[in-house]
């Protein structure tokens, strides 16, 4: 949904120790994929634990517009009656993906090899983000794209009537691009091959295999080579969506910096393509124990017990960026409470997320008394140690849910309250953030800016 309504200014006051169990909602990446692959199967898939954030609800509406029957049966309980690979109908209206880069990019891929036209748009944040990274590879299948200058939305895609399979090396580490090419390859005859030099989140590959696609993944000198055989008949599945490790990072990071805290976060993914933040926090000296390792919804998970910790700054290697790309904003908050510098390299993709996340975090941290340095591809935070962040400033969140939540976490441990201009976008990925954090002991107040 493009219309975010009136801004919701919010103030985060210094919190008492955080205690309790933080049951974070379902994984956003997996939720989008479950709806899309359900829509591309013949028959009815059942999804439990679906994230009911606005991003995912927008993907559900889009799947209806392409002809799937998508129904909600209870909280997190959904069904998708799919139309099969190649069965998408031409939508009668513009597809509005709201704030969601994942939604629009995956759906563009999924429709690119069907002989239909679709026009996509989104909110001001999404309309400023580059789509050339998707239109380049889907044009190789034979699709055509007509968008605004710079490859921006609104954009119309004419799907290929006679698609050809492609071999494509993803030029940037991006699971969205990889996934769009694989989804396009579903309706092309023959083998579509996607090569990624660095491994990114692998939910699309796991789920495609689960829905019955023929897919091989091999490691080679070029990188990870994924070979998909086109035009399979996907079989409907029951998908149990595990909890979102990116959402879990917010209560985990808050507990690490609020003195005296001890919380449990059950069922956090330990998928190596997603858990870079936890590796980094442990390197910083975080007291996190990983209990009851098991498998849930096809993903390795563990229950995290997290205690307030004395942290030290670290160098985060560029090779880890893909596995924690959404967690750098909240890591930069944690880094402000560590002793010494935290250096984050290889992070320029952060500049084309829901906002320029390096710039947004740099400005907000500076306003709250933290010294930072930024280059195009590097972000450095000079830690002030436990309790050392002055706070007291208003932060601009630029329609970016993770920027909003990161500054609210900052306020929980800063000396003076931290304000944000708009908590509205938090609902895109973590609609229960406010009650969940308040139950743990956070003091969040809806205020005038
Ligand atoms: C996602 C991939 C990442 C990530 C986004 C979700 C996905 O984007 O930032 O929040 O579900 O595939 P990129 O592919 O642009 O790195």
XYZ file of C-alpha atoms and ligand atoms in Angstrom:
465
model
C 0.000 0.000 0.000
C 1.501 3.329 -1.037
C -0.457 5.440 1.399
C 1.222 5.331 4.808
C -1.280 7.702 6.444
C -0.229 10.294 8.991
C 3.274 9.958 10.486
C 3.450 8.375 13.933
C 6.180 10.220 15.871
C 7.541 8.093 18.737
C 9.881 8.603 21.691
C 11.990 5.852 23.219
C 12.918 6.481 26.853
C 15.737 4.792 28.755
C 14.396 1.357 29.678
C 14.531 -0.623 32.903
C 16.159 -4.071 32.415
C 14.457 -5.991 29.610
C 13.116 -9.379 30.693
C 10.936 -12.078 29.216
C 10.330 -14.017 26.047
C 10.287 -12.241 22.667
C 8.238 -14.237 20.158
C 9.005 -12.407 16.931
C 6.757 -12.864 13.865
C 7.341 -14.942 10.748
C 10.205 -14.424 8.335
C 9.498 -11.760 5.717
C 11.621 -13.287 2.960
C 10.067 -16.722 3.406
C 6.534 -15.272 3.651
C 6.826 -13.507 0.260
C 8.194 -16.660 -1.345
C 5.508 -18.921 0.148
C 2.762 -16.750 -1.364
C 4.438 -16.527 -4.772
C 5.319 -20.215 -5.057
C 1.856 -21.107 -3.751
C 0.392 -18.994 -6.568
C 2.606 -20.810 -9.105
C 1.514 -24.288 -7.948
C -1.470 -26.231 -9.180
C -3.873 -26.613 -6.219
C -4.014 -25.375 -2.650
C -1.009 -24.616 -0.450
C -1.405 -23.916 3.260
C 0.857 -21.441 5.041
C 1.170 -21.089 8.822
C 3.093 -18.394 10.652
C 2.881 -16.007 7.682
C 4.159 -12.535 8.543
C 1.129 -10.252 8.382
C 3.229 -7.141 7.802
C 2.148 -4.700 5.103
C 4.937 -5.798 2.724
C 3.649 -9.358 2.699
C -0.022 -8.314 2.585
C 0.830 -6.333 -0.557
C 2.350 -9.469 -2.118
C -0.821 -11.397 -1.181
C -2.945 -8.767 -2.987
C -0.632 -8.937 -5.991
C -0.999 -12.732 -6.205
C -4.799 -12.273 -6.234
C -4.421 -9.758 -9.074
C -2.487 -12.389 -11.071
C -5.317 -14.885 -10.572
C -4.494 -16.883 -7.422
C -7.096 -17.372 -4.704
C -5.424 -16.180 -1.485
C -7.365 -16.421 1.770
C -6.672 -15.744 5.428
C -8.158 -18.339 7.803
C -6.818 -17.108 11.146
C -3.799 -15.259 12.553
C -0.865 -16.307 10.354
C -2.957 -19.084 8.755
C -3.367 -18.643 4.998
C -4.194 -20.666 1.922
C -3.171 -20.036 -1.664
C -4.945 -21.760 -4.516
C -2.416 -21.431 -7.304
C -2.738 -21.154 -11.070
C 0.403 -23.131 -11.984
C 3.655 -22.142 -13.692
C 2.754 -20.027 -16.757
C -0.825 -19.614 -15.509
C -0.698 -15.993 -14.341
C -3.614 -13.868 -15.631
C -3.023 -10.288 -16.750
C -3.821 -8.004 -13.790
C -6.680 -5.582 -14.391
C -5.133 -2.907 -12.178
C -1.751 -1.450 -11.244
C 0.199 -3.679 -8.831
C 1.064 -1.595 -5.759
C 3.904 -3.196 -3.803
C 3.955 -0.442 -1.180
C 7.366 -0.323 0.542
C 8.573 -3.750 -0.568
C 11.606 -4.164 -2.815
C 11.465 -7.913 -2.299
C 7.791 -8.061 -3.274
C 8.095 -6.055 -6.477
C 11.355 -7.618 -7.644
C 10.293 -11.218 -7.071
C 6.906 -10.660 -8.685
C 8.470 -8.962 -11.717
C 10.619 -12.056 -12.140
C 7.686 -14.419 -11.664
C 5.577 -12.741 -14.418
C 8.430 -11.952 -16.842
C 8.077 -15.162 -18.828
C 4.280 -15.073 -19.249
C 2.650 -13.288 -22.238
C 0.978 -10.616 -20.101
C 1.581 -6.966 -19.192
C 1.676 -5.629 -15.643
C 2.340 -2.166 -14.259
C 4.052 -1.870 -10.865
C 4.291 0.996 -8.403
C 4.988 1.583 -4.721
C 5.474 4.232 -2.062
C 7.948 7.134 -2.314
C 10.756 4.933 -0.945
C 10.153 2.102 -3.423
C 9.699 4.510 -6.337
C 13.219 5.817 -5.688
C 14.893 2.377 -5.775
C 16.708 0.899 -8.786
C 14.889 -1.761 -10.801
C 17.523 -2.075 -13.562
C 19.025 -4.947 -11.573
C 15.818 -6.902 -12.409
C 14.961 -5.523 -15.849
C 18.476 -6.345 -17.149
C 18.236 -10.102 -16.532
C 14.528 -10.470 -17.374
C 15.163 -8.802 -20.752
C 17.480 -11.736 -21.528
C 14.432 -14.021 -21.268
C 12.653 -11.744 -23.795
C 10.663 -9.515 -21.413
C 10.496 -5.748 -21.972
C 10.358 -2.993 -19.348
C 9.101 0.573 -19.600
C 9.791 2.603 -16.490
C 10.816 6.058 -15.340
C 14.340 7.362 -15.842
C 16.976 5.485 -13.888
C 14.870 2.321 -14.094
C 12.448 3.532 -11.402
C 8.799 2.681 -10.720
C 6.106 3.055 -11.915
C 7.116 0.537 -14.522
C 5.296 -1.690 -16.992
C 6.700 -5.128 -17.776
C 5.675 -6.958 -20.941
C 6.324 -10.608 -20.273
C 8.038 -12.735 -22.934
C 5.637 -14.697 -25.134
C 8.379 -17.141 -26.203
C 10.871 -17.062 -23.336
C 14.338 -18.524 -23.725
C 16.319 -19.897 -20.772
C 19.290 -17.829 -19.603
C 22.666 -18.217 -17.957
C 23.155 -15.216 -15.679
C 25.906 -14.200 -13.282
C 24.407 -11.901 -10.659
C 26.618 -8.773 -10.707
C 25.928 -7.757 -7.080
C 25.286 -9.954 -4.048
C 21.466 -9.912 -4.097
C 18.999 -12.624 -3.179
C 16.254 -10.573 -4.783
C 17.986 -10.584 -8.165
C 18.916 -14.269 -7.910
C 15.333 -15.122 -6.961
C 13.778 -13.015 -9.733
C 15.887 -14.844 -12.334
C 14.994 -18.253 -10.901
C 11.284 -17.395 -10.802
C 11.460 -16.162 -14.414
C 13.287 -19.361 -15.350
C 10.343 -21.421 -14.096
C 8.346 -20.682 -17.248
C 11.240 -20.859 -19.737
C 11.917 -24.171 -21.482
C 15.253 -25.866 -20.752
C 17.766 -25.012 -18.047
C 18.144 -21.563 -16.510
C 21.479 -21.131 -14.757
C 22.120 -18.477 -12.116
C 25.611 -17.928 -10.748
C 26.275 -15.949 -7.601
C 29.842 -15.122 -6.637
C 28.878 -14.708 -2.979
C 26.195 -16.809 -1.314
C 23.045 -14.855 -0.424
C 19.949 -16.055 1.456
C 18.907 -19.342 -0.097
C 15.195 -19.498 0.756
C 14.119 -19.480 -2.908
C 16.290 -22.483 -3.741
C 15.129 -24.393 -0.642
C 11.487 -23.627 -1.293
C 11.600 -24.323 -5.048
C 12.995 -27.769 -4.268
C 10.253 -28.242 -1.638
C 7.549 -27.378 -4.218
C 8.963 -30.041 -6.545
C 11.132 -28.060 -8.985
C 14.228 -29.748 -10.363
C 17.119 -27.682 -9.065
C 20.839 -28.335 -8.601
C 23.254 -26.212 -6.588
C 26.994 -26.662 -7.132
C 29.982 -24.747 -5.813
C 32.477 -23.932 -8.547
C 35.339 -21.514 -9.121
C 32.826 -18.999 -10.487
C 30.749 -19.217 -7.295
C 27.441 -20.925 -6.472
C 25.910 -22.298 -9.657
C 22.153 -22.903 -9.493
C 20.614 -24.868 -12.364
C 16.828 -24.921 -12.662
C 14.892 -27.054 -15.124
C 12.073 -24.965 -16.565
C 8.348 -25.627 -16.826
C 7.940 -27.969 -13.865
C 4.533 -28.644 -12.376
C 4.896 -27.231 -8.882
C 3.053 -29.227 -6.231
C 1.177 -27.353 -3.457
C 2.833 -27.534 -0.039
C 2.203 -26.880 3.629
C 4.704 -24.186 4.567
C 5.455 -23.435 8.236
C 7.185 -20.049 8.200
C 9.942 -19.847 10.836
C 10.470 -16.645 12.893
C 12.381 -13.794 11.274
C 16.043 -13.586 12.382
C 16.180 -9.978 11.121
C 13.278 -8.986 13.384
C 14.796 -11.017 16.253
C 17.925 -8.855 16.005
C 16.034 -5.861 17.475
C 15.112 -7.355 20.881
C 18.472 -9.203 20.962
C 20.442 -5.984 20.399
C 18.262 -4.055 22.865
C 18.895 -6.657 25.598
C 22.657 -6.481 24.973
C 22.803 -2.711 25.623
C 20.165 -2.203 28.355
C 21.826 -2.885 31.706
C 20.581 -5.898 33.655
C 18.575 -7.373 30.764
C 18.027 -11.069 30.144
C 15.623 -12.266 27.470
C 14.866 -15.384 25.450
C 14.083 -15.260 21.744
C 12.794 -18.660 20.601
C 13.187 -20.176 17.149
C 15.791 -17.840 15.614
C 17.133 -19.026 12.265
C 20.698 -20.295 12.231
C 20.670 -20.533 8.432
C 24.258 -19.525 7.572
C 22.974 -17.231 4.813
C 21.093 -15.196 7.470
C 22.993 -15.389 10.776
C 25.960 -13.014 10.239
C 24.628 -10.603 12.881
C 24.799 -13.279 15.581
C 28.371 -14.246 14.621
C 29.324 -10.559 14.809
C 27.623 -9.939 18.158
C 29.402 -12.946 19.698
C 32.725 -11.577 18.382
C 31.895 -8.298 20.128
C 31.603 -10.205 23.417
C 27.827 -10.645 23.497
C 26.533 -13.166 26.032
C 24.218 -15.193 23.793
C 23.578 -18.905 24.234
C 22.120 -20.891 21.396
C 19.814 -23.485 22.989
C 17.707 -26.377 21.648
C 19.054 -26.419 18.080
C 16.468 -28.044 15.783
C 14.756 -27.706 12.420
C 11.548 -25.664 11.901
C 9.880 -25.070 8.536
C 12.939 -26.501 6.778
C 15.312 -24.021 8.488
C 17.851 -24.708 11.262
C 16.750 -22.714 14.354
C 17.774 -22.264 18.000
C 16.367 -20.498 21.081
C 18.543 -17.532 21.967
C 19.169 -16.582 25.600
C 20.617 -13.085 25.637
C 22.098 -11.135 28.564
C 23.302 -7.541 28.869
C 27.003 -7.551 27.910
C 30.137 -5.422 27.933
C 30.903 -5.148 24.223
C 33.987 -4.255 22.207
C 34.191 -2.869 18.672
C 35.107 -5.244 15.847
C 35.941 -5.262 12.135
C 33.068 -6.866 10.254
C 34.541 -8.492 7.132
C 32.977 -7.620 3.758
C 32.426 -11.316 3.015
C 29.862 -11.420 5.818
C 27.748 -8.556 4.459
C 25.253 -10.668 2.511
C 24.412 -12.766 5.574
C 23.523 -9.718 7.687
C 22.683 -7.039 5.124
C 19.505 -5.901 6.921
C 21.130 -5.875 10.365
C 23.789 -3.151 9.894
C 21.490 -0.350 11.132
C 20.871 -2.038 14.488
C 24.500 -3.244 14.650
C 25.601 0.377 14.348
C 23.446 1.159 17.409
C 25.048 -1.681 19.390
C 28.471 -0.450 18.209
C 27.767 2.952 19.781
C 27.633 1.231 23.207
C 30.801 -0.865 22.646
C 34.357 0.074 23.630
C 36.342 1.133 20.556
C 35.602 1.338 16.845
C 33.354 -0.940 14.829
C 34.293 -0.980 11.165
C 31.741 -2.255 8.639
C 33.191 -2.775 5.185
C 31.629 -3.900 1.900
C 28.281 -2.319 2.777
C 27.444 -0.064 -0.198
C 24.269 -2.039 -0.949
C 22.894 -0.353 2.199
C 22.656 2.838 0.159
C 19.859 1.409 -2.053
C 17.634 -0.181 0.595
C 14.331 1.348 1.776
C 16.546 4.416 2.417
C 20.273 5.158 2.155
C 20.844 3.319 5.417
C 24.447 4.452 5.917
C 23.451 8.074 5.583
C 20.300 7.686 7.716
C 22.178 5.958 10.564
C 25.165 8.303 10.334
C 23.004 11.432 10.647
C 20.889 10.048 13.486
C 23.832 8.685 15.473
C 25.720 11.987 15.106
C 22.677 13.929 16.280
C 22.651 11.715 19.376
C 26.305 12.379 20.192
C 28.031 9.423 18.464
C 31.036 9.967 16.185
C 30.844 8.118 12.848
C 32.815 8.016 9.607
C 31.388 6.998 6.252
C 32.722 6.239 2.821
C 30.785 4.893 -0.140
C 31.365 1.258 0.917
C 32.373 1.581 4.594
C 30.698 2.691 7.814
C 32.626 3.232 11.057
C 31.088 3.862 14.489
C 33.215 5.085 17.410
C 31.813 3.361 20.478
C 31.219 5.347 23.681
C 30.984 2.289 25.914
C 28.191 1.090 28.160
C 25.793 3.935 29.054
C 27.935 6.440 27.146
C 25.545 7.589 24.395
C 24.031 11.019 25.176
C 20.853 10.634 23.018
C 18.289 13.431 23.139
C 17.818 14.015 19.397
C 15.083 13.612 16.788
C 15.975 11.128 14.015
C 14.623 11.112 10.450
C 13.545 7.626 9.400
C 12.934 8.131 5.634
C 10.030 5.634 5.361
C 12.440 2.903 6.511
C 11.203 0.417 9.116
C 14.678 -0.758 10.142
C 15.944 2.804 10.643
C 12.899 3.524 12.812
C 13.361 0.408 14.983
C 17.130 0.945 15.273
C 16.742 4.445 16.709
C 14.035 3.257 19.104
C 16.550 0.641 20.356
C 19.139 3.439 20.716
C 16.759 5.347 22.987
C 16.329 2.315 25.280
C 19.947 2.644 26.494
C 20.857 6.301 25.776
C 21.046 8.880 28.577
C 18.261 11.060 27.137
C 15.176 9.948 25.151
C 15.540 9.433 21.402
C 12.681 10.525 19.134
C 11.813 9.368 15.625
C 9.673 11.251 13.134
C 7.600 8.247 12.041
C 7.117 4.742 13.434
C 4.450 3.963 10.796
C 6.729 1.936 8.460
C 7.552 -0.502 11.309
C 4.272 -2.197 10.344
C 5.797 -3.303 7.024
C 7.951 -5.971 8.692
C 7.347 -6.101 12.464
C 3.757 -5.019 13.191
C 3.945 -6.127 16.849
C 7.255 -4.370 17.593
C 5.712 -1.807 19.961
C 3.719 -4.234 22.206
C 6.471 -6.878 22.087
C 9.209 -4.457 23.178
C 6.901 -2.809 25.742
C 6.148 -6.218 27.290
C 9.895 -6.769 27.693
C 10.220 -3.422 29.516
C 10.856 -0.815 26.806
C 9.297 2.622 27.290
C 7.928 3.701 23.936
C 5.625 6.678 23.741
C 3.624 7.965 20.783
C 4.426 11.670 20.790
C 4.441 14.873 18.779
C 7.680 15.259 16.813
C 15.781 -10.048 0.551
C 17.032 -9.775 0.058
C 17.855 -8.638 0.493
C 17.313 -8.013 1.787
C 15.822 -7.864 1.759
C 15.161 -9.217 1.601
C 15.043 -11.213 0.026
O 17.851 -7.652 -0.525
O 17.918 -6.759 2.003
O 15.355 -7.274 2.950
O 14.027 -11.611 0.645
O 15.466 -11.753 -1.006
P 18.924 -7.682 -1.741
O 18.603 -8.818 -2.614
O 18.710 -6.356 -2.438
O 20.261 -7.758 -1.079
